[in-house]
């Protein structure tokens, strides 16, 4: 009981400090234990926490994860609607292009980090199912006149199919987003091969060499330590596995950049206020896009983490970039 | 007949907060949707079972060692570090800060590194 009271007190102190715009490292160390994903240095950290960006604000690293959590907790219910409105439905095309580039084969295992409401995983499962059906149709067509040997062979191959089921695991740090995603899955009737886990991208609760594909769509800019997330991605991927990242990036065309900036800063927070009743979260969203490194820099970060054959494609002339790397 | 019910609704919705014990009248006044909603909420929470096939690759995020599923308390236990990760609605919560220490202080949520 005493421990939880202490935690409560610390949280209250931290809240009051936040309202006074505290960025000084010393004070944050005093105000108590870290909630963030960084290792628990709460009792011994005197050297001070480093600070990082939260949109255009500067906050201690330990604060950022908590604030990002709050943002997504607030927007979870209206997340999908807002995505459609803000991107004018184009986010569906971006995600479809990610799947197309991924081209998963039946039996593949996907880890969808920051998967939240599950868009990528749903698409992945549907893609694999349609691939399987296409394969079946092809074999049926080629086996129109089977010999007795072929028929007896078929009896054995039927068992193999069941062990080759593809799986998608959705991992997100935010329970609300996962709950919304699970409700969507239930209403769409997708349940087989889909799992939900609450976890931190910087400390994934998965064993080494487990997944064929790791995706993180529009989530990596919210991670406090991107390099740690990239290293974890390398760890959980099988050798030969693919890392794919969809993220907002720098627009290449200067004219479009102007229009995009105007749209981002004038329209999106207003839409956020009108539809979701939350100006600040969408302000954070737009600012965090500006703070994220550009295509080349992010490519270097991925290479530094140990991925090979790192490439990127600009979608919608740089509004979104699709980065891909392999663990070899 | 319906006007009667509506009339009662209007006059007695305020009284509902206070006079919960006047069972017959207030029960008729409260719309059926309220009671149905509370039932469905309870159902949702208890319904989702934990998918144990996840344990094939799910490990403790701190030590990266396999976990044991405890059906009674609905938790995933790491014996070595003595912590338990809760499972809510069938979704395991693998954030170290939300894990529970097993031995002495049950109910405290702190981390061990």
CSV table of C-alpha atoms in Angstrom, one decimal:
chain,number,residue,atom,x,y,z
A,1,UNK,CA,0.0,0.0,0.0
A,2,UNK,CA,2.8,2.4,0.9
A,3,UNK,CA,4.6,1.7,-2.3
A,4,UNK,CA,1.5,2.6,-4.4
A,5,UNK,CA,0.9,5.7,-2.3
A,6,UNK,CA,4.5,6.7,-3.1
A,7,UNK,CA,3.9,6.1,-6.8
A,8,UNK,CA,0.7,8.2,-6.7
A,9,UNK,CA,2.5,11.1,-4.9
A,10,UNK,CA,5.3,11.0,-7.5
A,11,UNK,CA,2.9,11.1,-10.3
A,12,UNK,CA,1.1,14.1,-8.8
A,13,UNK,CA,4.5,15.9,-8.4
A,14,UNK,CA,5.4,15.1,-11.9
A,15,UNK,CA,2.1,16.4,-13.2
A,16,UNK,CA,2.5,19.7,-11.4
A,17,UNK,CA,6.0,19.9,-12.7
A,18,UNK,CA,4.9,19.4,-16.2
A,19,UNK,CA,2.5,22.3,-16.0
A,20,UNK,CA,5.4,24.5,-15.0
A,21,UNK,CA,7.2,23.4,-18.3
A,22,UNK,CA,10.0,21.6,-16.6
A,23,UNK,CA,12.7,20.4,-18.9
A,24,UNK,CA,15.6,20.5,-16.4
A,25,UNK,CA,17.1,17.1,-16.0
A,26,UNK,CA,17.8,17.5,-12.3
A,27,UNK,CA,14.2,18.1,-11.4
A,28,UNK,CA,12.9,15.2,-13.4
A,29,UNK,CA,15.3,12.9,-11.6
A,30,UNK,CA,14.0,14.2,-8.3
A,31,UNK,CA,10.4,13.8,-9.2
A,32,UNK,CA,10.6,10.1,-9.1
A,33,UNK,CA,10.5,6.9,-10.9
A,34,UNK,CA,10.4,6.7,-14.7
A,35,UNK,CA,7.4,5.5,-16.4
A,36,UNK,CA,9.1,5.4,-19.8
A,37,UNK,CA,10.6,2.4,-21.5
A,38,UNK,CA,14.2,3.3,-20.6
A,39,UNK,CA,15.7,1.1,-18.0
A,40,UNK,CA,14.7,1.8,-14.5
A,41,UNK,CA,17.2,4.3,-13.3
A,42,UNK,CA,14.7,5.9,-11.0
A,43,UNK,CA,16.5,5.5,-7.8
A,44,UNK,CA,20.1,6.0,-8.9
A,45,UNK,CA,19.9,8.5,-11.7
A,46,UNK,CA,21.6,11.7,-10.6
A,47,UNK,CA,23.5,12.4,-13.8
A,48,UNK,CA,20.1,13.5,-15.3
A,49,UNK,CA,17.8,12.2,-18.0
A,50,UNK,CA,18.5,13.3,-21.5
A,51,UNK,CA,15.8,15.2,-23.2
A,52,UNK,CA,14.1,14.5,-26.4
A,53,UNK,CA,11.4,16.0,-28.6
A,54,UNK,CA,7.7,15.6,-28.1
A,55,UNK,CA,6.5,17.4,-31.3
A,56,UNK,CA,8.1,20.8,-31.1
A,57,UNK,CA,8.4,20.6,-27.3
A,58,UNK,CA,11.4,19.4,-25.5
A,59,UNK,CA,10.7,16.9,-22.8
A,60,UNK,CA,12.7,14.5,-20.7
A,61,UNK,CA,13.0,11.1,-22.3
A,62,UNK,CA,11.1,9.5,-19.5
A,63,UNK,CA,8.2,11.8,-20.1
A,64,UNK,CA,7.9,11.2,-23.7
A,65,UNK,CA,6.6,7.6,-23.6
A,66,UNK,CA,3.9,8.6,-21.1
A,67,UNK,CA,2.7,11.5,-23.1
A,68,UNK,CA,2.6,9.5,-26.3
A,69,UNK,CA,0.6,6.9,-24.4
A,70,UNK,CA,-1.8,9.6,-23.4
A,71,UNK,CA,-2.2,10.9,-26.9
A,72,UNK,CA,-3.1,7.5,-28.3
A,73,UNK,CA,-5.3,6.6,-25.4
A,74,UNK,CA,-7.3,9.8,-26.2
A,75,UNK,CA,-7.5,9.2,-29.9
A,76,UNK,CA,-8.0,5.4,-29.9
A,77,UNK,CA,-11.8,5.4,-30.4
A,78,UNK,CA,-11.7,7.8,-33.3
A,79,UNK,CA,-8.3,6.7,-34.7
A,80,UNK,CA,-9.6,5.0,-37.9
A,81,UNK,CA,-12.1,7.6,-38.7
A,82,UNK,CA,-9.5,10.4,-38.3
A,83,UNK,CA,-7.0,8.5,-40.5
A,84,UNK,CA,-9.6,8.4,-43.3
A,85,UNK,CA,-10.4,12.1,-42.9
A,86,UNK,CA,-6.9,13.4,-42.5
A,87,UNK,CA,-5.4,11.5,-45.4
A,88,UNK,CA,-8.5,11.6,-47.5
A,89,UNK,CA,-8.5,7.8,-47.5
A,90,UNK,CA,-5.1,7.6,-49.0
A,91,UNK,CA,-3.7,5.8,-46.0
A,92,UNK,CA,-5.4,2.7,-47.3
A,93,UNK,CA,-3.5,2.9,-50.5
A,94,UNK,CA,-0.2,3.3,-48.6
A,95,UNK,CA,-0.9,0.3,-46.5
A,96,UNK,CA,-1.9,-1.7,-49.6
A,97,UNK,CA,1.3,-0.7,-51.2
A,98,UNK,CA,3.2,-2.0,-48.1
A,99,UNK,CA,1.5,-5.3,-48.5
A,100,UNK,CA,2.2,-5.4,-52.1
A,101,UNK,CA,5.9,-4.8,-51.5
A,102,UNK,CA,5.9,-7.4,-48.8
A,103,UNK,CA,4.2,-10.0,-51.0
A,104,UNK,CA,3.9,-12.5,-48.1
A,105,UNK,CA,3.8,-16.2,-48.8
A,106,UNK,CA,1.5,-18.7,-47.1
A,107,UNK,CA,3.0,-19.8,-43.8
A,108,UNK,CA,4.7,-16.5,-43.1
A,109,UNK,CA,4.8,-15.0,-39.6
A,110,UNK,CA,4.3,-11.3,-39.2
A,111,UNK,CA,5.1,-9.1,-36.3
A,112,UNK,CA,3.1,-5.9,-36.6
A,113,UNK,CA,4.7,-3.5,-34.1
A,114,UNK,CA,2.7,-0.3,-33.1
A,115,UNK,CA,0.0,-2.2,-34.9
A,116,UNK,CA,-2.7,-0.6,-32.8
A,117,UNK,CA,-6.0,-1.1,-34.6
A,118,UNK,CA,-4.6,-3.8,-36.8
A,119,UNK,CA,-4.8,-2.4,-40.3
A,120,UNK,CA,-1.6,-4.1,-41.5
A,121,UNK,CA,-2.3,-7.5,-39.9
A,122,UNK,CA,-5.8,-7.7,-41.4
A,123,UNK,CA,-4.5,-6.9,-44.8
A,124,UNK,CA,-1.7,-9.5,-44.3
A,125,UNK,CA,-4.1,-12.3,-43.4
A,126,UNK,CA,-6.4,-11.5,-46.3
A,127,UNK,CA,-3.5,-11.4,-48.7
A,128,UNK,CA,-2.2,-14.7,-47.5
A,129,UNK,CA,-5.6,-16.3,-47.6
A,130,UNK,CA,-6.2,-15.1,-51.2
A,131,UNK,CA,-2.7,-16.4,-52.1
A,132,UNK,CA,-3.6,-19.8,-50.7
A,133,UNK,CA,-6.8,-19.9,-52.6
A,134,UNK,CA,-5.1,-18.9,-55.8
A,135,UNK,CA,-2.5,-21.7,-55.2
A,136,UNK,CA,-5.3,-24.2,-54.6
A,137,UNK,CA,-7.1,-23.2,-57.7
A,138,UNK,CA,-3.9,-23.6,-59.7
A,139,UNK,CA,-3.3,-27.1,-58.4
A,140,UNK,CA,-6.9,-28.1,-59.0
A,141,UNK,CA,-6.7,-26.8,-62.6
A,142,UNK,CA,-3.4,-28.7,-63.3
A,143,UNK,CA,-4.8,-31.9,-61.7
A,144,UNK,CA,-7.9,-32.2,-63.8
A,145,UNK,CA,-7.2,-35.8,-64.7
A,146,UNK,CA,-5.3,-37.3,-61.8
A,147,UNK,CA,-3.8,-40.7,-61.9
A,148,UNK,CA,-4.3,-43.1,-59.0
A,149,UNK,CA,-0.7,-42.3,-57.8
A,150,UNK,CA,-1.5,-38.6,-57.7
A,151,UNK,CA,-4.7,-39.2,-55.7
A,152,UNK,CA,-2.8,-41.2,-53.0
A,153,UNK,CA,-0.1,-38.5,-52.9
A,154,UNK,CA,-2.8,-35.9,-52.2
A,155,UNK,CA,-3.9,-37.7,-49.0
A,156,UNK,CA,-0.5,-37.0,-47.5
A,157,UNK,CA,-0.1,-33.4,-48.6
A,158,UNK,CA,-3.4,-32.3,-47.0
A,159,UNK,CA,-1.8,-32.7,-43.5
A,160,UNK,CA,1.1,-30.4,-44.4
A,161,UNK,CA,-1.2,-27.5,-45.1
A,162,UNK,CA,-2.4,-27.2,-41.5
A,163,UNK,CA,1.1,-26.7,-40.2
A,164,UNK,CA,1.8,-24.0,-42.7
A,165,UNK,CA,-0.6,-21.5,-41.3
A,166,UNK,CA,0.5,-17.9,-41.4
A,167,UNK,CA,0.3,-15.9,-38.2
A,168,UNK,CA,0.1,-12.2,-37.4
A,169,UNK,CA,1.0,-10.9,-34.0
A,170,UNK,CA,-0.1,-7.3,-33.3
A,171,UNK,CA,2.1,-5.7,-30.7
A,172,UNK,CA,1.4,-2.2,-29.3
A,173,UNK,CA,2.3,-0.3,-26.1
A,174,UNK,CA,-1.2,1.0,-25.8
A,175,UNK,CA,-4.1,-1.2,-24.5
A,176,UNK,CA,-6.8,1.0,-25.8
A,177,UNK,CA,-5.6,0.8,-29.4
A,178,UNK,CA,-5.4,-3.0,-29.1
A,179,UNK,CA,-8.9,-3.2,-27.7
A,180,UNK,CA,-10.3,-1.1,-30.5
A,181,UNK,CA,-8.4,-3.3,-33.0
A,182,UNK,CA,-9.7,-6.5,-31.4
A,183,UNK,CA,-13.3,-5.3,-31.7
A,184,UNK,CA,-12.7,-4.5,-35.3
A,185,UNK,CA,-11.3,-8.0,-35.9
A,186,UNK,CA,-14.3,-9.5,-34.3
A,187,UNK,CA,-16.7,-7.5,-36.3
A,188,UNK,CA,-14.8,-8.3,-39.5
A,189,UNK,CA,-14.8,-12.0,-38.6
A,190,UNK,CA,-11.0,-12.3,-38.6
A,191,UNK,CA,-9.7,-14.4,-35.7
A,192,UNK,CA,-7.7,-17.3,-36.9
A,193,UNK,CA,-4.0,-16.7,-36.9
A,194,UNK,CA,-4.3,-13.3,-35.2
A,195,UNK,CA,-2.8,-12.5,-31.8
A,196,UNK,CA,-2.6,-9.4,-29.7
A,197,UNK,CA,0.1,-8.5,-27.3
A,198,UNK,CA,0.8,-5.4,-25.2
A,199,UNK,CA,4.5,-4.7,-25.5
A,200,UNK,CA,7.2,-2.0,-25.9
A,201,UNK,CA,9.0,-1.8,-29.2
A,202,UNK,CA,12.2,-1.1,-27.4
A,203,UNK,CA,11.9,-4.2,-25.3
A,204,UNK,CA,10.0,-6.8,-27.3
A,205,UNK,CA,8.6,-9.8,-25.4
A,206,UNK,CA,9.5,-12.2,-28.2
A,207,UNK,CA,12.3,-14.8,-28.6
A,208,UNK,CA,15.1,-14.4,-31.0
A,209,UNK,CA,14.8,-15.4,-34.7
A,210,UNK,CA,11.0,-15.8,-34.6
A,211,UNK,CA,9.4,-13.7,-37.4
A,212,UNK,CA,9.6,-13.6,-41.1
A,213,UNK,CA,8.4,-10.1,-41.4
A,214,UNK,CA,8.5,-7.2,-39.0
A,215,UNK,CA,6.4,-4.1,-39.9
A,216,UNK,CA,6.0,-0.9,-38.1
A,217,UNK,CA,3.5,1.4,-39.8
A,218,UNK,CA,3.3,5.1,-38.7
A,219,UNK,CA,4.6,4.1,-35.3
A,220,UNK,CA,8.3,4.5,-35.2
A,221,UNK,CA,8.4,8.2,-34.8
A,222,UNK,CA,6.6,7.8,-31.5
A,223,UNK,CA,9.3,5.6,-30.1
A,224,UNK,CA,11.6,7.3,-27.7
A,225,UNK,CA,14.7,5.4,-28.7
A,226,UNK,CA,14.5,4.5,-32.3
A,227,UNK,CA,17.8,2.7,-32.4
A,228,UNK,CA,16.7,0.4,-29.6
A,229,UNK,CA,13.6,-0.4,-31.5
A,230,UNK,CA,15.6,-1.2,-34.6
A,231,UNK,CA,17.9,-3.4,-32.7
A,232,UNK,CA,15.0,-5.3,-31.2
A,233,UNK,CA,13.6,-5.7,-34.7
A,234,UNK,CA,16.9,-7.2,-35.9
A,235,UNK,CA,16.8,-9.6,-32.9
A,236,UNK,CA,13.3,-11.0,-33.4
A,237,UNK,CA,13.6,-11.5,-37.1
A,238,UNK,CA,14.7,-14.8,-38.6
A,239,UNK,CA,17.8,-14.7,-40.8
A,240,UNK,CA,16.5,-13.7,-44.1
A,241,UNK,CA,13.7,-11.8,-42.5
A,242,UNK,CA,12.5,-8.5,-43.7
A,243,UNK,CA,12.1,-5.2,-41.8
A,244,UNK,CA,9.5,-2.8,-43.3
A,245,UNK,CA,8.7,0.6,-42.1
A,246,UNK,CA,6.0,3.0,-43.3
A,247,UNK,CA,6.4,6.5,-41.9
A,248,UNK,CA,5.7,10.1,-42.8
A,249,UNK,CA,8.8,11.7,-44.3
A,250,UNK,CA,10.1,14.8,-46.1
A,251,UNK,CA,8.2,15.8,-49.2
A,252,UNK,CA,10.6,16.1,-52.1
A,253,UNK,CA,8.7,18.6,-54.2
A,254,UNK,CA,9.0,22.2,-52.7
A,255,UNK,CA,5.6,23.4,-54.0
A,256,UNK,CA,3.9,20.3,-52.6
A,257,UNK,CA,5.9,20.8,-49.4
A,258,UNK,CA,4.3,24.2,-48.9
A,259,UNK,CA,0.8,22.9,-49.5
A,260,UNK,CA,1.4,19.9,-47.3
A,261,UNK,CA,2.7,22.1,-44.5
A,262,UNK,CA,-0.3,24.4,-44.7
A,263,UNK,CA,-2.6,21.5,-44.7
A,264,UNK,CA,-0.9,19.9,-41.8
A,265,UNK,CA,-0.8,22.8,-39.5
A,266,UNK,CA,-4.0,24.5,-40.4
A,267,UNK,CA,-6.4,21.7,-41.2
A,268,UNK,CA,-5.4,18.7,-39.2
A,269,UNK,CA,-5.6,20.0,-35.7
A,270,UNK,CA,-8.9,21.6,-36.6
A,271,UNK,CA,-10.2,18.3,-37.9
A,272,UNK,CA,-8.9,16.7,-34.8
A,273,UNK,CA,-10.9,19.1,-32.6
A,274,UNK,CA,-14.1,18.8,-34.6
A,275,UNK,CA,-14.1,15.1,-35.1
A,276,UNK,CA,-12.2,13.7,-32.1
A,277,UNK,CA,-12.5,16.6,-29.8
A,278,UNK,CA,-8.7,16.7,-29.3
A,279,UNK,CA,-6.7,19.5,-30.7
A,280,UNK,CA,-3.5,18.8,-28.9
A,281,UNK,CA,-3.1,15.2,-29.9
A,282,UNK,CA,-3.3,16.1,-33.5
A,283,UNK,CA,-1.0,19.0,-33.1
A,284,UNK,CA,1.5,16.5,-31.6
A,285,UNK,CA,1.0,14.2,-34.6
A,286,UNK,CA,1.8,16.9,-37.1
A,287,UNK,CA,4.8,18.2,-35.2
A,288,UNK,CA,6.2,14.7,-34.6
A,289,UNK,CA,6.2,14.2,-38.4
A,290,UNK,CA,8.5,17.3,-38.8
A,291,UNK,CA,10.8,16.0,-36.1
A,292,UNK,CA,11.4,12.6,-37.6
A,293,UNK,CA,14.6,12.2,-39.6
A,294,UNK,CA,14.3,12.3,-43.4
A,295,UNK,CA,14.5,9.3,-45.8
A,296,UNK,CA,18.3,9.2,-46.2
A,297,UNK,CA,19.0,9.7,-42.5
A,298,UNK,CA,16.5,7.0,-41.5
A,299,UNK,CA,18.1,4.7,-44.0
A,300,UNK,CA,21.4,5.2,-42.3
A,301,UNK,CA,19.9,4.5,-39.0
A,302,UNK,CA,18.5,1.2,-40.2
A,303,UNK,CA,21.9,0.3,-41.7
A,304,UNK,CA,23.6,1.1,-38.4
A,305,UNK,CA,21.3,-1.3,-36.6
A,306,UNK,CA,22.7,-4.1,-38.8
A,307,UNK,CA,20.2,-4.5,-41.6
A,308,UNK,CA,21.4,-5.1,-45.2
A,309,UNK,CA,20.1,-4.1,-48.6
A,310,UNK,CA,18.2,-1.1,-47.1
A,311,UNK,CA,16.1,0.7,-49.6
A,312,UNK,CA,13.3,3.2,-49.5
A,313,UNK,CA,10.4,4.2,-51.8
A,314,UNK,CA,8.7,7.5,-51.6
A,315,UNK,CA,4.9,7.3,-51.7
A,316,UNK,CA,2.8,10.3,-52.7
A,317,UNK,CA,6.1,12.2,-53.5
A,318,UNK,CA,7.6,11.8,-50.1
A,319,UNK,CA,4.6,12.4,-47.8
A,320,UNK,CA,5.2,8.7,-46.8
A,321,UNK,CA,8.3,6.7,-47.2
A,322,UNK,CA,8.5,2.9,-47.2
A,323,UNK,CA,11.8,1.7,-45.8
A,324,UNK,CA,12.9,-1.9,-46.2
A,325,UNK,CA,15.9,-3.9,-44.9
A,326,UNK,CA,16.9,-7.5,-44.5
A,327,UNK,CA,18.5,-9.5,-41.7
A,328,UNK,CA,21.2,-11.6,-43.4
B,1,UNK,CA,-50.2,3.2,-21.5
B,2,UNK,CA,-47.0,4.4,-23.1
B,3,UNK,CA,-47.6,7.9,-21.9
B,4,UNK,CA,-47.8,6.5,-18.4
B,5,UNK,CA,-44.4,4.9,-18.8
B,6,UNK,CA,-42.8,8.1,-20.2
B,7,UNK,CA,-44.3,10.1,-17.5
B,8,UNK,CA,-42.8,7.9,-14.9
B,9,UNK,CA,-39.5,8.0,-16.7
B,10,UNK,CA,-39.4,11.7,-16.5
B,11,UNK,CA,-40.4,12.0,-12.9
B,12,UNK,CA,-38.5,9.1,-11.6
B,13,UNK,CA,-35.1,9.2,-13.3
B,14,UNK,CA,-34.0,11.8,-10.8
B,15,UNK,CA,-35.3,9.6,-7.9
B,16,UNK,CA,-33.5,6.6,-9.3
B,17,UNK,CA,-30.1,7.7,-7.9
B,18,UNK,CA,-31.5,8.0,-4.4
B,19,UNK,CA,-34.3,5.5,-4.1
B,20,UNK,CA,-32.6,2.4,-5.5
B,21,UNK,CA,-34.5,0.2,-3.1
B,22,UNK,CA,-38.0,1.1,-4.3
B,23,UNK,CA,-37.6,-1.9,-6.6
B,24,UNK,CA,-40.9,-2.4,-8.4
B,25,UNK,CA,-41.5,1.3,-9.5
B,26,UNK,CA,-37.9,2.1,-10.4
B,27,UNK,CA,-37.3,-1.1,-12.3
B,28,UNK,CA,-40.2,-0.4,-14.6
B,29,UNK,CA,-38.9,3.1,-15.1
B,30,UNK,CA,-35.3,2.3,-15.9
B,31,UNK,CA,-35.0,1.5,-19.6
B,32,UNK,CA,-34.1,-2.1,-20.3
B,33,UNK,CA,-31.0,-1.1,-22.2
B,34,UNK,CA,-29.1,-0.2,-18.9
B,35,UNK,CA,-29.4,-3.7,-17.4
B,36,UNK,CA,-28.5,-5.3,-20.8
B,37,UNK,CA,-25.4,-3.1,-21.1
B,38,UNK,CA,-24.1,-4.1,-17.7
B,39,UNK,CA,-24.5,-7.8,-18.6
B,40,UNK,CA,-22.7,-7.4,-21.9
B,41,UNK,CA,-19.8,-5.6,-20.2
B,42,UNK,CA,-19.3,-8.5,-17.7
B,43,UNK,CA,-19.5,-11.0,-20.5
B,44,UNK,CA,-16.9,-9.2,-22.6
B,45,UNK,CA,-14.3,-9.1,-19.8
B,46,UNK,CA,-14.6,-12.8,-18.9
B,47,UNK,CA,-15.0,-14.2,-22.4
B,48,UNK,CA,-11.7,-13.9,-24.2
B,49,UNK,CA,-9.5,-16.8,-23.3
B,50,UNK,CA,-5.7,-16.6,-23.5
B,51,UNK,CA,-4.2,-18.2,-26.6
B,52,UNK,CA,-1.5,-20.5,-25.3
B,53,UNK,CA,0.0,-21.0,-28.7
B,54,UNK,CA,1.5,-17.6,-28.1
B,55,UNK,CA,3.8,-19.1,-25.5
B,56,UNK,CA,5.8,-20.6,-28.4
B,57,UNK,CA,7.6,-17.3,-28.9
B,58,UNK,CA,6.4,-15.1,-26.1
B,59,UNK,CA,9.2,-14.4,-23.5
B,60,UNK,CA,9.8,-12.1,-20.7
B,61,UNK,CA,10.9,-8.7,-22.2
B,62,UNK,CA,13.5,-8.3,-19.5
B,63,UNK,CA,15.3,-11.6,-19.3
B,64,UNK,CA,14.1,-13.1,-22.7
B,65,UNK,CA,13.4,-16.4,-21.0
B,66,UNK,CA,10.2,-18.4,-21.5
B,67,UNK,CA,7.2,-17.8,-19.3
B,68,UNK,CA,4.7,-20.1,-17.5
B,69,UNK,CA,1.0,-19.6,-17.9
B,70,UNK,CA,-0.9,-19.6,-14.6
B,71,UNK,CA,-4.5,-20.2,-15.3
B,72,UNK,CA,-5.8,-19.5,-11.8
B,73,UNK,CA,-4.6,-15.9,-11.6
B,74,UNK,CA,-4.5,-15.5,-15.4
B,75,UNK,CA,-1.0,-14.3,-15.5
B,76,UNK,CA,2.3,-15.2,-17.2
B,77,UNK,CA,5.0,-15.9,-14.7
B,78,UNK,CA,8.7,-15.6,-14.9
B,79,UNK,CA,10.1,-17.8,-12.1
B,80,UNK,CA,13.6,-16.5,-12.3
B,81,UNK,CA,12.8,-12.9,-11.7
B,82,UNK,CA,9.7,-13.6,-9.7
B,83,UNK,CA,7.4,-11.4,-11.7
B,84,UNK,CA,4.0,-12.0,-13.2
B,85,UNK,CA,2.5,-10.3,-16.2
B,86,UNK,CA,-1.2,-9.8,-16.2
B,87,UNK,CA,-3.5,-10.9,-19.0
B,88,UNK,CA,-6.5,-8.6,-19.6
B,89,UNK,CA,-9.3,-9.7,-22.0
B,90,UNK,CA,-7.0,-12.4,-23.3
B,91,UNK,CA,-4.3,-9.9,-24.3
B,92,UNK,CA,-1.1,-10.3,-22.3
B,93,UNK,CA,0.4,-7.1,-21.0
B,94,UNK,CA,4.2,-7.5,-21.4
B,95,UNK,CA,5.2,-4.0,-20.1
B,96,UNK,CA,7.7,-4.5,-17.3
B,97,UNK,CA,6.3,-1.6,-15.3
B,98,UNK,CA,2.9,-3.3,-15.2
B,99,UNK,CA,4.2,-6.6,-13.9
B,100,UNK,CA,3.6,-7.7,-10.4
B,101,UNK,CA,6.3,-8.9,-8.0
B,102,UNK,CA,5.5,-12.4,-6.8
B,103,UNK,CA,7.1,-12.9,-3.4
B,104,UNK,CA,6.5,-10.4,-0.7
B,105,UNK,CA,4.6,-7.3,-1.8
B,106,UNK,CA,1.7,-8.7,-3.8
B,107,UNK,CA,-0.1,-5.9,-5.6
B,108,UNK,CA,2.9,-3.5,-5.9
B,109,UNK,CA,4.0,-2.8,-9.5
B,110,UNK,CA,7.7,-2.1,-9.7
B,111,UNK,CA,10.4,-3.3,-12.0
B,112,UNK,CA,13.5,-5.4,-11.5
B,113,UNK,CA,16.3,-5.0,-13.8
